XYZ file of C-alpha atoms in Angstrom:
538
model
C -185.143 -13.110 36.548
C -181.602 -14.343 37.647
C -178.952 -11.753 36.799
C -176.453 -12.804 34.018
C -173.042 -12.463 34.740
C -170.650 -10.705 32.706
C -167.351 -11.275 34.039
C -164.565 -8.533 33.542
C -161.744 -9.602 36.073
C -158.613 -9.307 34.273
C -159.831 -7.279 31.231
C -157.501 -4.859 29.184
C -159.904 -2.346 30.322
C -158.653 -2.161 33.449
C -154.951 -1.178 32.172
C -156.521 0.774 29.403
C -158.484 2.946 31.747
C -155.387 4.029 33.745
C -153.224 6.429 31.329
C -151.713 9.688 31.090
C -154.577 12.004 30.090
C -153.556 14.325 27.502
C -153.123 18.187 28.248
C -154.782 21.116 26.905
C -152.924 23.521 28.910
C -149.292 24.377 29.456
C -147.370 22.710 31.915
C -148.864 23.336 35.269
C -146.248 23.719 38.519
C -145.928 22.722 42.092
C -145.362 25.414 44.040
C -143.715 25.988 47.247
C -144.442 23.852 50.340
C -147.098 25.382 52.671
C -146.386 25.101 56.510
C -145.157 22.283 57.914
C -147.849 19.554 56.813
C -145.970 19.245 53.260
C -149.517 20.646 51.192
C -148.550 22.567 48.005
C -150.415 24.819 45.807
C -150.387 24.100 42.558
C -151.990 27.036 40.054
C -153.316 25.406 37.195
C -152.912 27.372 33.940
C -149.982 29.556 34.997
C -146.288 28.698 35.451
C -144.664 29.456 39.083
C -141.176 29.575 39.861
C -141.261 25.476 40.519
C -142.167 24.289 37.311
C -141.739 21.054 35.727
C -138.471 22.253 33.801
C -137.108 21.930 37.167
C -138.113 18.022 36.859
C -135.561 15.235 36.084
C -135.136 14.031 32.688
C -137.287 12.432 31.205
C -139.931 15.123 31.821
C -143.164 14.548 33.058
C -146.475 16.527 32.587
C -147.873 17.192 36.011
C -151.082 15.332 36.675
C -153.134 18.276 37.628
C -153.601 20.651 34.796
C -157.236 21.033 34.538
C -159.966 21.696 37.227
C -161.680 18.896 35.756
C -158.578 16.492 36.765
C -158.567 17.430 40.450
C -158.235 13.777 42.296
C -158.704 12.639 45.684
C -156.586 14.511 48.174
C -156.923 17.719 46.584
C -159.774 20.661 47.328
C -160.431 23.861 45.311
C -159.163 27.040 47.067
C -160.956 30.675 46.311
C -160.711 31.353 42.491
C -158.717 34.453 41.860
C -160.784 35.719 39.266
C -158.964 38.790 38.725
C -156.195 38.298 36.893
C -155.563 41.597 35.002
C -157.107 45.104 36.190
C -157.843 46.453 39.435
C -159.755 43.623 40.804
C -160.644 42.722 44.619
C -160.876 38.914 44.874
C -163.739 37.295 47.216
C -164.562 34.257 48.240
C -167.178 32.883 45.590
C -166.371 35.523 43.286
C -164.884 39.113 42.868
C -165.708 42.687 42.365
C -163.761 45.428 40.272
C -162.061 48.481 42.300
C -162.249 51.629 41.645
C -160.663 52.363 38.047
C -161.322 48.354 36.934
C -164.263 48.172 34.411
C -166.041 45.142 33.285
C -167.550 42.486 34.420
C -164.100 40.354 34.767
C -161.914 43.746 34.825
C -161.757 43.466 31.115
C -159.449 40.287 31.360
C -159.788 37.650 34.396
C -157.704 34.581 33.950
C -160.175 32.226 35.170
C -157.139 30.512 36.690
C -157.700 27.571 39.435
C -155.691 27.226 42.508
C -155.725 24.180 43.940
C -154.443 22.805 47.670
C -152.913 19.823 48.107
C -154.090 18.054 51.379
C -152.288 14.607 52.711
C -155.181 13.994 55.081
C -157.331 15.031 52.101
C -160.757 16.910 50.869
C -162.411 15.485 47.765
C -163.495 17.620 44.763
C -166.972 17.402 44.819
C -168.748 19.201 42.318
C -168.313 20.849 39.037
C -170.282 24.099 38.490
C -170.043 27.517 36.380
C -169.261 30.718 38.457
C -170.427 33.917 37.363
C -167.792 34.463 34.938
C -168.710 31.304 33.087
C -165.430 29.705 35.098
C -165.576 26.382 35.668
C -164.937 25.532 39.420
C -165.296 22.597 41.945
C -167.383 22.835 45.367
C -164.942 21.127 47.969
C -166.310 18.378 50.412
C -164.977 18.287 53.962
C -165.332 14.266 53.818
C -162.737 12.922 52.259
C -164.064 9.416 51.033
C -160.802 8.108 49.751
C -159.407 8.258 52.998
C -159.282 5.027 55.313
C -157.665 6.261 58.097
C -160.557 9.105 58.642
C -163.914 6.517 57.365
C -162.807 3.242 56.949
C -161.360 0.616 54.033
C -162.388 0.517 50.334
C -162.933 -2.657 50.180
C -163.878 -2.790 46.325
C -161.050 -1.614 45.010
C -159.456 -3.671 42.532
C -161.969 -6.295 43.054
C -163.518 -8.784 40.532
C -167.106 -6.913 39.158
C -169.877 -8.159 37.110
C -172.781 -6.598 35.226
C -176.160 -7.808 33.622
C -175.067 -6.524 30.610
C -172.019 -4.507 28.865
C -170.823 -2.074 25.902
C -167.425 -2.863 25.256
C -166.052 0.249 26.585
C -168.000 0.226 29.779
C -166.724 -3.020 31.377
C -167.843 -3.655 35.106
C -164.049 -3.869 36.326
C -164.263 0.060 35.376
C -166.200 0.868 38.528
C -163.717 -0.307 41.157
C -160.175 0.793 39.146
C -159.767 3.578 41.568
C -160.611 6.288 39.144
C -163.324 8.567 40.331
C -163.224 10.703 36.733
C -167.087 11.487 35.988
C -166.571 11.701 32.330
C -167.788 8.816 30.545
C -165.141 9.216 27.035
C -162.176 9.286 29.357
C -162.708 5.465 29.519
C -163.291 4.527 33.547
C -167.146 4.419 33.867
C -169.118 1.265 33.314
C -172.161 1.255 30.920
C -174.794 -1.625 30.445
C -176.541 -2.264 27.415
C -177.396 1.008 25.187
C -180.787 2.192 23.909
C -183.305 1.422 24.752
C -181.670 -0.424 27.985
C -182.946 -3.673 29.814
C -185.088 -4.189 32.620
C -183.381 -4.035 35.842
C -180.026 -3.317 34.941
C -177.384 -4.602 37.795
C -173.814 -4.372 38.649
C -172.215 -6.117 41.463
C -168.433 -6.524 43.054
C -167.438 -9.775 44.625
C -165.612 -8.670 47.851
C -163.993 -11.969 48.225
C -165.370 -12.527 51.711
C -168.087 -11.162 53.869
C -167.650 -7.971 55.156
C -169.803 -5.593 57.669
C -170.354 -2.405 55.665
C -170.291 1.278 56.870
C -171.241 3.035 53.513
C -171.485 2.895 49.810
C -170.305 5.908 47.744
C -171.395 6.121 44.263
C -169.885 8.518 41.661
C -172.046 9.186 38.578
C -171.499 10.256 35.023
C -171.504 14.007 34.558
C -170.861 14.681 31.180
C -174.485 13.601 30.330
C -177.164 11.478 31.047
C -176.673 11.781 35.054
C -180.597 11.332 35.522
C -180.330 7.758 34.534
C -178.984 6.622 37.752
C -182.484 7.884 39.824
C -183.855 5.796 41.061
C -181.436 3.030 42.573
C -181.046 0.530 44.894
C -178.366 -0.969 46.732
C -178.131 -4.503 47.391
C -175.846 -6.199 50.204
C -175.421 -9.982 51.095
C -173.616 -13.263 50.492
C -175.941 -14.142 47.137
C -174.439 -13.454 43.700
C -177.996 -12.792 42.366
C -178.055 -9.425 43.042
C -181.631 -8.945 43.643
C -181.711 -11.748 46.148
C -179.711 -9.755 48.561
C -181.082 -7.415 51.157
C -181.513 -3.712 50.064
C -179.739 -0.726 51.981
C -182.391 1.213 52.360
C -185.365 2.051 49.765
C -184.773 3.831 46.218
C -182.227 5.996 46.137
C -181.945 9.737 44.490
C -178.975 11.155 43.819
C -178.643 14.732 43.852
C -177.711 15.336 39.805
C -175.624 18.682 40.864
C -173.330 16.432 42.570
C -171.048 14.005 40.867
C -171.195 11.467 44.195
C -173.613 10.298 46.811
C -172.569 8.207 50.034
C -175.186 6.054 51.107
C -174.721 4.385 54.945
C -175.462 0.963 55.261
C -174.191 0.351 58.621
C -174.511 -2.851 60.431
C -175.292 -4.668 56.884
C -172.886 -7.303 55.994
C -172.080 -9.328 52.936
C -169.657 -10.857 50.278
C -171.851 -8.952 47.056
C -172.517 -5.355 46.806
C -174.669 -4.404 43.839
C -176.415 -1.368 42.475
C -180.027 -2.223 40.783
C -182.068 0.238 38.680
C -185.459 -0.716 39.244
C -188.145 -0.974 35.948
C -187.882 -1.279 32.302
C -185.880 0.452 29.761
C -183.174 1.605 32.499
C -179.465 2.209 31.461
C -176.847 2.097 34.244
C -173.335 3.909 34.119
C -171.135 4.089 37.120
C -167.740 6.154 37.137
C -166.578 4.297 40.256
C -168.014 2.668 43.696
C -166.150 2.620 46.871
C -167.470 0.030 49.597
C -166.196 1.340 52.905
C -165.876 -1.170 55.855
C -164.650 -0.192 59.223
C -161.612 -3.342 59.503
C -162.267 -3.257 63.174
C -165.795 -4.936 62.486
C -163.818 -8.096 60.283
C -160.748 -8.061 61.958
C -162.293 -9.853 65.637
C -161.162 -6.742 67.546
C -163.808 -4.820 69.022
C -161.208 -1.526 70.040
C -158.156 -1.728 67.667
C -156.115 0.893 67.086
C -156.058 0.780 63.406
C -155.176 3.303 60.342
C -152.526 4.479 58.036
C -149.142 4.926 59.968
C -147.989 8.812 60.225
C -144.350 8.596 58.208
C -141.421 9.924 59.238
C -138.209 9.892 57.187
C -136.135 8.382 60.162
C -137.882 5.056 59.324
C -135.435 5.045 56.743
C -132.327 2.434 57.616
C -131.214 1.574 54.432
C -131.745 1.727 50.568
C -130.736 0.728 47.286
C -128.014 3.156 44.892
C -127.099 6.728 45.676
C -129.763 9.317 45.577
C -130.176 11.775 42.677
C -129.311 15.501 43.403
C -130.477 18.612 42.229
C -130.204 22.019 42.972
C -129.355 21.364 46.511
C -132.288 18.479 46.644
C -131.762 14.970 47.490
C -134.289 12.603 46.097
C -133.610 10.270 48.870
C -135.756 7.466 49.974
C -137.140 9.673 52.678
C -138.580 11.194 49.793
C -141.397 8.694 49.439
C -142.513 9.445 53.053
C -142.868 12.910 52.807
C -146.427 13.219 51.928
C -145.684 15.425 48.857
C -146.493 13.774 45.330
C -144.044 16.863 43.688
C -141.035 14.806 45.233
C -139.738 10.791 44.880
C -136.873 8.319 45.711
C -134.935 8.313 42.550
C -132.084 5.608 43.294
C -128.665 6.077 40.850
C -125.789 3.997 40.361
C -127.730 0.719 39.655
C -127.837 -1.610 36.725
C -131.105 -2.297 34.422
C -133.299 -4.667 35.923
C -131.953 -4.581 39.492
C -133.529 -5.424 42.768
C -134.108 -2.146 44.496
C -134.781 -1.713 48.067
C -135.963 0.610 50.948
C -135.517 -0.964 54.749
C -137.574 0.615 57.116
C -137.041 0.500 61.104
C -140.944 1.043 63.040
C -139.347 1.356 66.131
C -141.853 -1.026 67.524
C -143.345 -4.185 66.117
C -146.514 -2.946 64.182
C -149.223 -5.249 62.452
C -149.631 -4.500 58.864
C -152.595 -5.642 56.652
C -152.538 -2.754 53.625
C -149.707 -0.967 51.794
C -150.515 2.089 49.136
C -147.746 2.940 46.317
C -147.969 6.275 44.228
C -145.885 5.568 41.120
C -144.500 8.812 39.208
C -146.614 8.131 36.359
C -144.332 8.346 33.287
C -144.242 4.800 32.804
C -140.539 4.485 32.312
C -139.856 4.853 35.762
C -143.139 3.064 37.229
C -143.076 0.406 39.401
C -144.301 -3.075 37.677
C -143.803 -5.393 40.722
C -142.819 -5.495 44.483
C -142.372 -7.757 47.566
C -143.042 -6.747 51.216
C -140.748 -8.499 53.591
C -140.393 -8.346 57.416
C -137.758 -9.060 60.057
C -138.186 -9.875 63.621
C -134.680 -8.794 64.022
C -132.606 -6.240 63.302
C -128.952 -6.003 61.280
C -128.041 -8.686 60.115
C -131.610 -9.043 59.189
C -133.850 -12.325 58.337
C -136.018 -11.358 55.548
C -139.389 -13.154 55.120
C -141.777 -12.698 52.301
C -145.239 -11.224 53.121
C -146.690 -9.966 49.939
C -146.172 -10.411 46.503
C -147.537 -7.946 43.755
C -146.820 -8.236 40.029
C -149.497 -6.240 38.630
C -148.926 -2.566 39.470
C -150.101 0.027 36.866
C -148.244 2.131 34.844
C -148.480 5.846 33.544
C -150.351 7.200 36.395
C -149.799 8.956 39.307
C -152.408 7.641 41.255
C -152.473 5.680 44.716
C -152.609 2.081 44.177
C -153.553 -0.043 47.329
C -152.683 -3.522 47.872
C -153.790 -5.962 50.974
C -154.886 -9.518 51.625
C -151.814 -10.110 54.168
C -150.820 -9.557 57.692
C -147.929 -9.340 59.071
C -146.181 -8.356 62.437
C -142.640 -7.138 62.823
C -140.319 -3.864 63.575
C -138.422 -3.761 60.584
C -139.703 -4.028 57.102
C -138.272 -3.737 53.613
C -139.803 -2.891 50.247
C -138.309 -4.869 47.658
C -138.827 -3.558 44.128
C -138.223 -6.510 41.686
C -139.534 -5.160 38.179
C -140.135 -1.849 36.594
C -142.294 -1.242 33.392
C -139.108 -0.497 31.557
C -135.746 -1.919 33.551
C -134.560 1.595 34.531
C -134.487 2.726 38.020
C -137.876 3.546 39.890
C -139.544 6.700 40.953
C -141.019 6.301 44.132
C -143.541 9.050 44.992
C -145.248 7.799 47.964
C -145.203 4.814 50.096
C -148.028 4.298 53.020
C -148.527 1.602 55.586
C -151.817 0.727 56.903
C -151.435 -1.239 60.117
C -154.026 -2.521 62.931
C -153.241 -3.131 66.599
C -150.737 -5.380 67.541
C -151.532 -9.064 66.981
C -155.213 -9.935 68.682
C -154.799 -12.518 71.025
C -156.865 -15.332 70.240
C -156.450 -17.442 73.299
C -158.564 -14.828 75.155
C -161.638 -16.761 74.088
C -159.861 -20.072 75.322
C -160.114 -22.503 71.950
C -157.727 -25.292 73.095
C -160.548 -27.318 74.840
C -157.969 -29.719 76.340
C -154.796 -28.059 76.457
C -152.946 -24.802 76.466
C -153.083 -22.167 74.115
C -150.067 -20.146 72.301
C -151.197 -16.936 70.933
C -149.065 -16.267 67.474
C -148.903 -13.550 64.642
C -152.236 -14.216 62.911
C -153.405 -17.071 64.683
C -153.080 -19.356 67.963
C -151.813 -23.069 68.537
C -152.989 -25.578 71.129
C -150.479 -27.559 72.774
C -152.838 -30.816 74.046
C -152.966 -32.393 77.032
C -152.317 -35.979 77.382
C -154.870 -37.953 75.578
C -156.072 -35.457 73.234
C -155.745 -34.057 69.669
C -156.934 -32.050 67.111
C -156.767 -28.180 66.102
C -158.814 -27.479 69.558
C -157.420 -30.261 71.500
C -161.149 -31.333 70.853
C -160.326 -35.104 69.749
C -159.949 -37.535 72.396
C -157.008 -39.898 71.424
C -157.519 -43.835 71.477
C -154.673 -44.862 73.615
C -156.010 -48.577 73.706
C -154.728 -49.044 70.166
C -151.109 -48.588 71.215
C -152.105 -51.813 73.636
C -150.838 -49.949 77.178
C -152.819 -52.638 79.480
C -149.964 -55.468 79.588
C -151.968 -57.883 81.566
C -155.525 -57.007 80.927
C -158.398 -55.273 78.618
C -158.065 -51.732 77.757
C -161.114 -49.284 77.718
C -160.716 -45.988 76.083
C -161.928 -42.971 78.058
C -162.497 -39.276 76.993
C -158.801 -38.164 77.762
C -157.131 -41.073 78.850
C -157.816 -45.061 78.860
C -158.463 -47.673 81.765
C -156.683 -51.330 82.054
C -158.822 -53.784 83.594
C -156.448 -56.168 85.163
C -156.647 -60.187 84.630
C -156.354 -61.681 88.029
C -152.759 -61.419 89.862
C -152.115 -58.567 88.155
C -152.132 -54.974 89.212
C -151.038 -51.339 88.312
C -151.987 -48.833 85.785
C -150.891 -50.756 83.175
C -151.615 -54.328 84.783
C -147.882 -54.553 84.705
C -147.586 -55.472 88.587
C -147.980 -59.256 90.077
C -147.781 -62.624 88.484
C -150.589 -65.360 87.614
C -149.018 -68.436 89.441
C -151.374 -70.652 86.618
C -150.518 -68.626 83.805
C -146.807 -69.160 84.748
C -147.288 -72.961 84.782
C -149.337 -72.751 81.606
C -146.280 -70.878 79.908
C -143.956 -73.609 81.294
C -146.326 -76.516 79.895
C -146.695 -74.575 76.174
């Protein structure tokens, strides 16, 4: 039976699903930096010395207030369950030292310690410890890391499902939010009880990719068993069941929020999740489809990944950086890997064009850009243009990518692709914020592949010379040939080159069959006396 499409591309659900979550705890605080990797510790449930009181107006709630809200890029450290009383904290628990009494030494805080890792970990499973405190176990595999594990090519793409509840649109599985609580507004839902036969969800990647793996985030607040068993289909048909399966019937560990299914070598434009059998209900909180860019870039040994950023890249920016308590919030703060800092340009008019110019020191071929907004809506970026210049100051800026749908009210990383450009000099031009006030840019990341692939190595110009260009090539055809690859013969006889004879077209040229008395390549030499006398008579 054909799958019925319920498209959700462009739904308001996409915007509604990205919003500030309400706080149930006092403001969490950003602790001091640890080491030289810009990591920092957030102690949830207690203020630290570096509290939000030190943040500029308007104050924002720190995004990480509850362990349930730990997002990609963070891992949970050992929890200090001691708090008060004489208690000895240990990995995976605590015991009271002499003089302390009670299971929790009377007053355990149950606080959470979360360490930010720019290279990242993923909070992988919610559980209760021996004291009833909620905590996460951490996975050492960072599913959202493109640098380590490939590119999530499903993010923000058009999604469909066979049926849909009003609050469970298909687009919610590719919105970048891995929250596994359905009522937080970021999970899909097909027809409710009693369900339907073979409910399916699928995403259109826009083009065919070689797939490395598919990561599925299951609903955790209830009903997690509904997902088992499930199938993954990958192929070029928009009818899910018509595409080949990645493996057979998959079973998910219901104690874990996500599962990674290896589909190495499969290729397709559509990736779908299908529940075989009658009376099934499909709920997906996020689906990530990872592809190794080297496969679809036409290169077998390319160097690729998110660039290691350097503050020295910045060669220009708008306005005067804001300074508070000795900290300068300049453009370099958008490159430091710390979401507790940001670029805050002062002294500009509203609805200004704010920019940061970069010198990457060598030409780089970029294909993706990632932006972290501040998350307060007022200073969140709404639209930007990425530009490049082949020369230094004075620059000659060329538009490479224009984005007009950057989401507001979220601190989460937003990635944008679909472009390719090579240059040493780049400019991130913010053309609009959601309020018109100056932007607070928390982080900016650039994804590069190896310098432009030399398409001329495969000799595409059949009858001409190949010139490699940024993102392509150009053929300079030999005389007598035309077409993109110099594959089409030119009919030279149309211009009547044979002055005294008959023209015969040939591949890559022509031949003149001269009249008696005439010679030369174009029958241009010699005279025919009879013809001359005839001319006189005429």
